[in-house]
XYZ file of C-alpha atoms in Angstrom:
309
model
C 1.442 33.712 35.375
C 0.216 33.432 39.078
C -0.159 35.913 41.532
C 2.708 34.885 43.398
C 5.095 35.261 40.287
C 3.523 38.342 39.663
C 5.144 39.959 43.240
C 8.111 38.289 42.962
C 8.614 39.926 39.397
C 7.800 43.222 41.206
C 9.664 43.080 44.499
C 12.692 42.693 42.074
C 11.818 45.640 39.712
C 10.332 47.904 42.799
C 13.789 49.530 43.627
C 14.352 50.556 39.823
C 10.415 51.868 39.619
C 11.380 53.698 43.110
C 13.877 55.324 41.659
C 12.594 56.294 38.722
C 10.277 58.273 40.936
C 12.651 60.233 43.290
C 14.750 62.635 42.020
C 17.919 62.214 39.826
C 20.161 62.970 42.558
C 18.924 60.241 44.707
C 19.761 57.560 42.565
C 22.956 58.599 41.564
C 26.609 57.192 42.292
C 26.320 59.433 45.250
C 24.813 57.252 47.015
C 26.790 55.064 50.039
C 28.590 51.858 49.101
C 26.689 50.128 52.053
C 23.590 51.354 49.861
C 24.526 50.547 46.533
C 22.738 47.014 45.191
C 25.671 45.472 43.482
C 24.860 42.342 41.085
C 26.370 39.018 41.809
C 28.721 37.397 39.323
C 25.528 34.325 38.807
C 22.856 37.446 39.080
C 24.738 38.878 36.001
C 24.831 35.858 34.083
C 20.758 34.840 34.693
C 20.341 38.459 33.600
C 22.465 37.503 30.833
C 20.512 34.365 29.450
C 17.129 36.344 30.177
C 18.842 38.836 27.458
C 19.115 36.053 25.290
C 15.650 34.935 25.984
C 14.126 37.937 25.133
C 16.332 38.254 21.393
C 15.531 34.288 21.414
C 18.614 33.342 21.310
C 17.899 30.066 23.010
C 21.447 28.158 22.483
C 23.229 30.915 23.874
C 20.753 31.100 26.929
C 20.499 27.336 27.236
C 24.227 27.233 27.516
C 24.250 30.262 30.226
C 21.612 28.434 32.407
C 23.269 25.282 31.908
C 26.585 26.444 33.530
C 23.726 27.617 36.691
C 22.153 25.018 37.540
C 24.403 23.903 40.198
C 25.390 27.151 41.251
C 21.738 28.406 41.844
C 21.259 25.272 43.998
C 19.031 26.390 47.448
C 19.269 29.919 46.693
C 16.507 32.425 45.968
C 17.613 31.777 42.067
C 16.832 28.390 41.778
C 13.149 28.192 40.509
C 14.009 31.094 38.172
C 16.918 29.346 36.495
C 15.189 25.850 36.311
C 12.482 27.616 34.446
C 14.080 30.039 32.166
C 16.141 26.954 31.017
C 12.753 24.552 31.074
C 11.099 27.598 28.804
C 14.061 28.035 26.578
C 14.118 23.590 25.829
C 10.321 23.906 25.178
C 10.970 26.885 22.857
C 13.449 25.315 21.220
C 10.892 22.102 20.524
C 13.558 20.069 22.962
C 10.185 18.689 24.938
C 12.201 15.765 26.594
C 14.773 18.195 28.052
C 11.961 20.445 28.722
C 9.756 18.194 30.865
C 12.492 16.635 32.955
C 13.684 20.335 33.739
C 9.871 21.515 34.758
C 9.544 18.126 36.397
C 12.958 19.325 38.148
C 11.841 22.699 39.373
C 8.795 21.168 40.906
C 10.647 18.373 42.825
C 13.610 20.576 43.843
C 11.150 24.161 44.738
C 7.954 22.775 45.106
C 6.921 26.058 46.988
C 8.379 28.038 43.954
C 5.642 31.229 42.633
C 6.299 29.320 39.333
C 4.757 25.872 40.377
C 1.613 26.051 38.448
C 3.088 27.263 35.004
C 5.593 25.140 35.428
C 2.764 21.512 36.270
C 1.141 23.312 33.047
C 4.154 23.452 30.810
C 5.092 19.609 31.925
C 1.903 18.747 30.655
C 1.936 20.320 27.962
C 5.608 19.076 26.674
C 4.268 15.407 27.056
C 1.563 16.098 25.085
C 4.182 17.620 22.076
C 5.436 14.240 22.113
C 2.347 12.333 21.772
C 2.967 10.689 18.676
C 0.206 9.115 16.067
C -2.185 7.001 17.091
C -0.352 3.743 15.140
C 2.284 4.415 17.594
C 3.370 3.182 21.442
C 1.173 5.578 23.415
C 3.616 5.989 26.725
C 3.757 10.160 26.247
C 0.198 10.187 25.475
C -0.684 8.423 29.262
C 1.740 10.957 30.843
C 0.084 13.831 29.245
C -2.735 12.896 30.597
C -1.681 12.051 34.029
C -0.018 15.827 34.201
C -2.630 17.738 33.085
C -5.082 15.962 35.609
C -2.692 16.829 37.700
C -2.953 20.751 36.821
C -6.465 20.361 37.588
C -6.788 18.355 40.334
C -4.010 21.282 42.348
C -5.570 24.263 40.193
C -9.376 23.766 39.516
C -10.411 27.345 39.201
C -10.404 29.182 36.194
C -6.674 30.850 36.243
C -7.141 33.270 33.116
C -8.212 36.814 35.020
C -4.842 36.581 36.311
C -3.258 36.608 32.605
C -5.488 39.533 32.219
C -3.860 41.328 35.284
C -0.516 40.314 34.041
C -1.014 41.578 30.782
C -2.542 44.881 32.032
C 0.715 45.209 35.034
C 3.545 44.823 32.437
C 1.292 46.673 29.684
C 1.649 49.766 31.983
C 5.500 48.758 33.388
C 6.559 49.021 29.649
C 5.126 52.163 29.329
C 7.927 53.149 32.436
C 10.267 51.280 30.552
C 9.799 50.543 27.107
C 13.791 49.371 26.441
C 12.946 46.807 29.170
C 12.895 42.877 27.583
C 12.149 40.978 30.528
C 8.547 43.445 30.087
C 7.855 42.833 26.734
C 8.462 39.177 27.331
C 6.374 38.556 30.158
C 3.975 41.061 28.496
C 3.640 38.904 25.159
C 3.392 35.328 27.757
C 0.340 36.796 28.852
C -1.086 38.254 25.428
C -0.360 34.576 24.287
C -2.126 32.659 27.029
C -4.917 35.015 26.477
C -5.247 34.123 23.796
C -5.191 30.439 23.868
C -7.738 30.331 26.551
C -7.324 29.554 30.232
C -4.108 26.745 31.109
C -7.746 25.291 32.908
C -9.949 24.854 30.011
C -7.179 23.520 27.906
C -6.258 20.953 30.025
C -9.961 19.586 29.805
C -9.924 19.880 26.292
C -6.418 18.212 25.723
C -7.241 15.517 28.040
C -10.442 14.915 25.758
C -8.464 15.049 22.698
C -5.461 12.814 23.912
C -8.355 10.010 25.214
C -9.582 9.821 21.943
C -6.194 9.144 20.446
C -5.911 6.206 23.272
C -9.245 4.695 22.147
C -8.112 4.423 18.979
C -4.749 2.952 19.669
C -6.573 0.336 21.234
C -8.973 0.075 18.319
C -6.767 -0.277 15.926
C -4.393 -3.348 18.088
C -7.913 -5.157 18.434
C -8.387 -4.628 14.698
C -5.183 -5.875 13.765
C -5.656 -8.796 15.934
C -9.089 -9.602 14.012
C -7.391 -9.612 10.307
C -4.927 -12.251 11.922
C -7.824 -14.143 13.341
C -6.393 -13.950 17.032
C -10.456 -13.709 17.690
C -10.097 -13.842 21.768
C -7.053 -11.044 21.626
C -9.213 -8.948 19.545
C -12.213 -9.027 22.069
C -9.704 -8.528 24.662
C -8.824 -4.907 23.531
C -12.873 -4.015 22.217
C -13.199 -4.774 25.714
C -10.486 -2.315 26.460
C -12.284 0.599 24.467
C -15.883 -0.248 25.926
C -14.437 0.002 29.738
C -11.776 2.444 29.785
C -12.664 4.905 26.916
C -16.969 5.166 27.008
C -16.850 8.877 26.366
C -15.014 8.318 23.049
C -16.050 8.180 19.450
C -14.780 4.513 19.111
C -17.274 2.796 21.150
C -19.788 2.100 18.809
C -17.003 0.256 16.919
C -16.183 -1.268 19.657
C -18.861 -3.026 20.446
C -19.429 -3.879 17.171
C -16.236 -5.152 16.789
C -16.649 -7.332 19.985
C -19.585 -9.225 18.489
C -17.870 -10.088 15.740
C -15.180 -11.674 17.948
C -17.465 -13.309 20.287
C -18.969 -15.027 17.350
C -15.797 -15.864 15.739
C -14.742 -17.634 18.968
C -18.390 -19.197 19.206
C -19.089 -17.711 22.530
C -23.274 -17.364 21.497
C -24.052 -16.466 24.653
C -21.787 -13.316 25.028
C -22.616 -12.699 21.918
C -26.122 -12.382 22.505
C -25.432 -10.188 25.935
C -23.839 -7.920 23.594
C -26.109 -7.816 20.687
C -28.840 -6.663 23.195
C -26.811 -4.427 25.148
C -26.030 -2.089 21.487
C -29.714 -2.646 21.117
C -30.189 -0.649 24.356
C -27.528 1.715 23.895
C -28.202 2.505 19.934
C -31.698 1.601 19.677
C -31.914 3.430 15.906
C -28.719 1.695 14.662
C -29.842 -1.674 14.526
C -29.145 -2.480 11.581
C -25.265 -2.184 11.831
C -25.556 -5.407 13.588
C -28.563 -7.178 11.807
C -26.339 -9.540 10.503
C -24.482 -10.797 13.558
C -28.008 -10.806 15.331
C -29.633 -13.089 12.230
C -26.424 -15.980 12.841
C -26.808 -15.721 16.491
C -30.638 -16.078 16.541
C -30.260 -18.899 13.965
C -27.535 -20.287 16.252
C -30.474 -20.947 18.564
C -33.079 -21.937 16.467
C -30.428 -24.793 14.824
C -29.928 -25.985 18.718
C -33.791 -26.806 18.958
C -34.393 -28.314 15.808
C -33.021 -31.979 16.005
C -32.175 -32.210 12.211
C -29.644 -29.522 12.279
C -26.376 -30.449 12.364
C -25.088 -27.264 14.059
């Protein structure tokens, strides 16, 4: 949770901490009506799903925040709706729903306190749907995309603030222990703890999700291979060497590419590359000693007249 969630959560649950310090018969029914803090019918109702929330009841609270989506529109509820319904879909393993409603909150209240969870969570939802490697990659590209997002807006390291968090509604519980909107915000931050900074994992996911792209693309090139479509097959090597070099498929890769190249009869290339996995993997030689023996007696057959290569 940022720091600017954090005050908003307290500038709304100042006046009941206030009053918990003054004496009873200030905060009684005393008090005048131009005093008294009366609850909108739509304040009731978020307070309502956030109820639900906190008991997960997620259908019921879906269906509350639902009904408020349009009501909340330009008003100081907005942002807290959108995400309390975003929350509840990603809770619910509803990731589609999920990242088109944090996607919403950040196009509609881009200044909202919840911003950077919410750039987080859309990240994170895409990457839910990232499916195997043997399948169309689309979610695994927009994972990516999002959580370099995260990091290009929020670089620093954001996980002393889930430490502050977790200390402020640590001691708010202790006020009030009946309180769920505490406890939940209280376990959020016990849990991101836990799982390490939003920062670091969005390094490490977009490490993990590369690797699941390189292999995509291995895997096409090797299917291409078996079929003898030589020249496709080279085409997504190529595709591994370029785009995914910090990956543990481009070794293969280049491997693989030679083995095209000679296929197709393209000697040259396949020289370039044979000496270019030399260079790169000078103690693996021997992975390619075969492919280097027909290429070097590719050349040798070219000089000597009686071949009939």
């Amino acid at each position: 949770m940022s720091q600017s969630v954090m005050k908003k959560s307290v500038l709304r649950i100042l006046p009941g901490l206030l009053c918990l310090a003054l004496p009873l018969s200030s905060c009684s029914s005393s008090k005048s009506p131009k005093a008294t803090m009366t609850a909108t019918p739509v304040e009731l109702r978020y307070r309502e799903a956030t109820e639900k929330i906190a008991k997960r009841k997620y259908n019921d609270a879906i269906v509350i925040l639902e009904s408020l989506m349009f009501s909340t529109r330009a008003t100081a509820l907005e942002d807290d709706v959108l995400k309390a319904l975003a929350d509840s879909y990603y809770k619910k393993k509803e990731y589609i729903l999920a990242a088109d409603t944090y996607r919403r909150l950040l196009q509609q209240t881009p200044d909202s306190p919840y911003a950077r969870d919410a750039q987080f969570m859309l990240a994170k939802s895409y990457e839910k749907l990232s499916p195997f490697h043997e399948l169309d990659q689309e979610y695994t590209v927009k994972a990516i995309n999002e959580f370099e997002t995260y990091l290009d807006q929020y670089p620093s390291d954001d996980s002393a603030q889930a430490a502050n968090d977790l200390e402020l509604y640590k001691n708010l519980m202790k006020v009030n222990p009946d309180n769920a909107s505490y406890r939940e915000k209280y376990e959020a931050a016990k849990e991101e703890l836990a799982s390490g900074s939003p920062a670091r994992y969005s390094q490490k996911a977009i490490s993990e999700l590369r690797e699941r792209l390189a292999h995509n693309r291995f895997s096409i090139a090797r299917q291409y291979f078996k079929l003898k479509k030589y020249r496709a097959a080279e085409i997504f090597y190529d595709v591994v060497i370029n785009q995914y070099p910090d990956t543990k498929w481009l070794e293969s890769a280049w491997i693989g590419k030679i083995d095209s190249e000679i296929k197709q009869n393209n000697w040259f290339e396949a020289r370039q590359s044979i000496e270019t996995f030399q260079q790169l993997y000078p103690d693996k030689a021997k992975l390619i000693e075969p492919a280097a023996k027909r290429v070097t007696a590719h050349y040798s057959n070219k000089r000597d007249p009686k071949s009939k290569e």
